[in-house]
């Protein structure tokens, strides 16, 4: 399978890293980069193939578009000249299926929103397929994207908020990690140990929540003993608007 990329900035490079990390041969990844040296620098690290023109992706099985939205029209004007059998998946903001099919009518186009943990195979990508996608083409997309984490089909009108929750929250979680580690340090834990404890706690808590059949609140209930330290912490979080801060953060990110 040959995978083409147009654009290898923050999210494109994260996806390429994830694919190579999953065992895809770098020779099977063809990348058309932008104007800067960024793609060449990345190639030194990852050894994929760089192509000079978009048309050089004509023999790939799937083309992933990861350019900024301002470049989309130019990219599709070039794609429409040669695309026949390739599946097109765009992760660029504004790539609605209607937009893509205005250049490639009735073609198997999909709009996807990945997040940066795709670089280590732990991402989550929401995807909406054009109705023209057949099962074989969906399998091809799954084969590529499930190497980078979870792939979830989402109605197109929900992709925006999906992307906000899955794509912006890693930054919020980074702040959470830093703040909890600061609190550990404030109370005497060495910095490195504090980060180690917090990060592993988050991994474990997330896996437990994922594997648990019940509501996450039950997990919280199980560790809050009457009058104990954890419920005192929960009360302090409520007093300081923890839930509200997170809801407001997602709203602010989503409704900009
Ligand atoms: N970052 C994320 O976590 C994330 C997640 C999901 C979706 N997205 C969406 O994905 C898109 C890209 O985001 P990003 O954060 O990766 O932006 P970015 O870091 O600016 O990367 C965009 C890349 O596209 C390249 N490019 C521009 N025009 C091109 C062209 N005609 N042909 C080939 N390459 C071209 C640029 O190359 P040069 O700089 O070399 O010119 C740049 O490396 C955006 O629409 C964003 O909304 C981002």
GROMACS .gro file of C-alpha atoms in nm, residues 63-201:
model
  139
   63UNK     CA    1  -0.393   1.054  -0.028
   64UNK     CA    2  -0.404   1.233   0.306
   65UNK     CA    3  -0.433   1.611   0.287
   66UNK     CA    4  -0.290   1.801   0.583
   67UNK     CA    5  -0.231   2.154   0.458
   68UNK     CA    6  -0.360   2.473   0.615
   69UNK     CA    7  -0.709   2.558   0.495
   70UNK     CA    8  -0.588   2.849   0.277
   71UNK     CA    9  -0.400   2.602   0.054
   72UNK     CA   10  -0.699   2.372   0.003
   73UNK     CA   11  -0.835   2.522  -0.319
   74UNK     CA   12  -0.497   2.502  -0.493
   75UNK     CA   13  -0.450   2.144  -0.376
   76UNK     CA   14  -0.791   2.030  -0.503
   77UNK     CA   15  -0.743   2.212  -0.833
   78UNK     CA   16  -0.435   1.994  -0.885
   79UNK     CA   17  -0.595   1.675  -0.754
   80UNK     CA   18  -0.894   1.698  -0.986
   81UNK     CA   19  -0.660   1.674  -1.283
   82UNK     CA   20  -0.552   1.317  -1.210
   83UNK     CA   21  -0.732   1.152  -0.919
   84UNK     CA   22  -0.917   0.837  -1.024
   85UNK     CA   23  -0.903   0.543  -0.789
   86UNK     CA   24  -0.735   0.691  -0.485
   87UNK     CA   25  -0.926   0.742  -0.167
   88UNK     CA   26  -0.893   1.102  -0.045
   89UNK     CA   27  -0.892   1.180   0.327
   90UNK     CA   28  -0.848   1.541   0.429
   91UNK     CA   29  -0.769   1.643   0.785
   92UNK     CA   30  -0.749   2.011   0.692
   93UNK     CA   31  -1.002   2.241   0.856
   94UNK     CA   32  -1.281   2.337   0.616
   95UNK     CA   33  -1.260   2.019   0.406
   96UNK     CA   34  -1.628   1.943   0.411
   97UNK     CA   35  -1.736   1.659   0.187
   98UNK     CA   36  -1.940   1.910  -0.012
   99UNK     CA   37  -1.626   2.120  -0.067
  100UNK     CA   38  -1.415   1.823  -0.171
  101UNK     CA   39  -1.681   1.686  -0.403
  102UNK     CA   40  -1.718   2.024  -0.571
  103UNK     CA   41  -1.375   1.939  -0.717
  104UNK     CA   42  -1.408   1.559  -0.724
  105UNK     CA   43  -1.777   1.483  -0.785
  106UNK     CA   44  -1.898   1.146  -0.655
  107UNK     CA   45  -1.547   1.055  -0.544
  108UNK     CA   46  -1.463   0.866  -0.225
  109UNK     CA   47  -1.362   1.162  -0.009
  110UNK     CA   48  -1.357   1.169   0.369
  111UNK     CA   49  -1.309   1.446   0.624
  112UNK     CA   50  -1.117   1.337   0.932
  113UNK     CA   51  -0.996   1.503   1.251
  114UNK     CA   52  -0.703   1.332   1.423
  115UNK     CA   53  -0.522   1.448   1.736
  116UNK     CA   54  -0.148   1.466   1.797
  117UNK     CA   55  -0.110   1.138   1.996
  118UNK     CA   56  -0.144   0.970   1.653
  119UNK     CA   57   0.235   1.013   1.646
  120UNK     CA   58   0.271   0.730   1.900
  121UNK     CA   59  -0.024   0.518   1.788
  122UNK     CA   60  -0.248   0.648   2.067
  123UNK     CA   61  -0.451   0.903   1.878
  124UNK     CA   62  -0.821   0.926   1.820
  125UNK     CA   63  -0.954   1.028   1.479
  126UNK     CA   64  -1.312   1.118   1.399
  127UNK     CA   65  -1.407   1.058   1.037
  128UNK     CA   66  -1.702   1.125   0.806
  129UNK     CA   67  -1.719   0.940   0.477
  130UNK     CA   68  -1.887   1.055   0.158
  131UNK     CA   69  -2.174   0.825   0.068
  132UNK     CA   70  -1.974   0.700  -0.232
  133UNK     CA   71  -1.731   0.514  -0.004
  134UNK     CA   72  -1.768   0.138  -0.041
  135UNK     CA   73  -1.676  -0.113   0.230
  136UNK     CA   74  -1.342  -0.197   0.066
  137UNK     CA   75  -1.243   0.170   0.062
  138UNK     CA   76  -1.347   0.211   0.427
  139UNK     CA   77  -1.133  -0.092   0.514
  140UNK     CA   78  -0.837   0.074   0.342
  141UNK     CA   79  -0.886   0.392   0.546
  142UNK     CA   80  -0.921   0.185   0.864
  143UNK     CA   81  -0.606  -0.006   0.779
  144UNK     CA   82  -0.416   0.322   0.765
  145UNK     CA   83  -0.578   0.519   1.047
  146UNK     CA   84  -0.612   0.239   1.303
  147UNK     CA   85  -0.234   0.213   1.297
  148UNK     CA   86  -0.233   0.554   1.465
  149UNK     CA   87  -0.495   0.483   1.731
  150UNK     CA   88  -0.871   0.467   1.736
  151UNK     CA   89  -1.083   0.560   1.432
  152UNK     CA   90  -1.442   0.658   1.501
  153UNK     CA   91  -1.708   0.734   1.240
  154UNK     CA   92  -1.879   1.059   1.335
  155UNK     CA   93  -2.164   1.244   1.158
  156UNK     CA   94  -2.010   1.532   0.969
  157UNK     CA   95  -2.201   1.796   1.164
  158UNK     CA   96  -2.043   1.664   1.488
  159UNK     CA   97  -1.686   1.656   1.359
  160UNK     CA   98  -1.616   2.011   1.478
  161UNK     CA   99  -1.696   1.949   1.842
  162UNK     CA  100  -1.537   1.603   1.822
  163UNK     CA  101  -1.216   1.769   1.704
  164UNK     CA  102  -1.234   2.025   1.983
  165UNK     CA  103  -1.283   1.765   2.256
  166UNK     CA  104  -1.020   1.526   2.118
  167UNK     CA  105  -0.782   1.776   1.963
  168UNK     CA  106  -0.772   2.070   2.206
  169UNK     CA  107  -0.793   1.871   2.528
  170UNK     CA  108  -0.437   1.732   2.505
  171UNK     CA  109  -0.319   2.089   2.580
  172UNK     CA  110  -0.559   2.110   2.875
  173UNK     CA  111  -0.433   1.775   3.001
  174UNK     CA  112  -0.074   1.899   2.971
  175UNK     CA  113  -0.171   2.185   3.202
  176UNK     CA  114  -0.338   1.936   3.437
  177UNK     CA  115  -0.020   1.725   3.446
  178UNK     CA  116   0.190   2.032   3.517
  179UNK     CA  117  -0.042   2.162   3.788
  180UNK     CA  118  -0.071   1.827   3.969
  181UNK     CA  119   0.307   1.787   3.950
  182UNK     CA  120   0.352   2.140   4.088
  183UNK     CA  121   0.127   2.045   4.377
  184UNK     CA  122   0.342   1.737   4.441
  185UNK     CA  123   0.655   1.952   4.439
  186UNK     CA  124   0.491   2.209   4.667
  187UNK     CA  125   0.436   1.932   4.917
  188UNK     CA  126   0.790   1.795   4.897
  189UNK     CA  127   0.803   1.549   4.603
  190UNK     CA  128   1.105   1.580   4.372
  191UNK     CA  129   0.998   1.719   4.031
  192UNK     CA  130   1.087   1.412   3.823
  193UNK     CA  131   0.912   1.177   4.060
  194UNK     CA  132   0.608   1.403   4.070
  195UNK     CA  133   0.574   1.405   3.689
  196UNK     CA  134   0.627   1.028   3.675
  197UNK     CA  135   0.356   0.965   3.932
  198UNK     CA  136   0.104   1.200   3.770
  199UNK     CA  137   0.156   1.076   3.413
  200UNK     CA  138   0.130   0.708   3.507
  201UNK     CA  139  -0.175   0.785   3.722
   0.00000   0.00000   0.00000
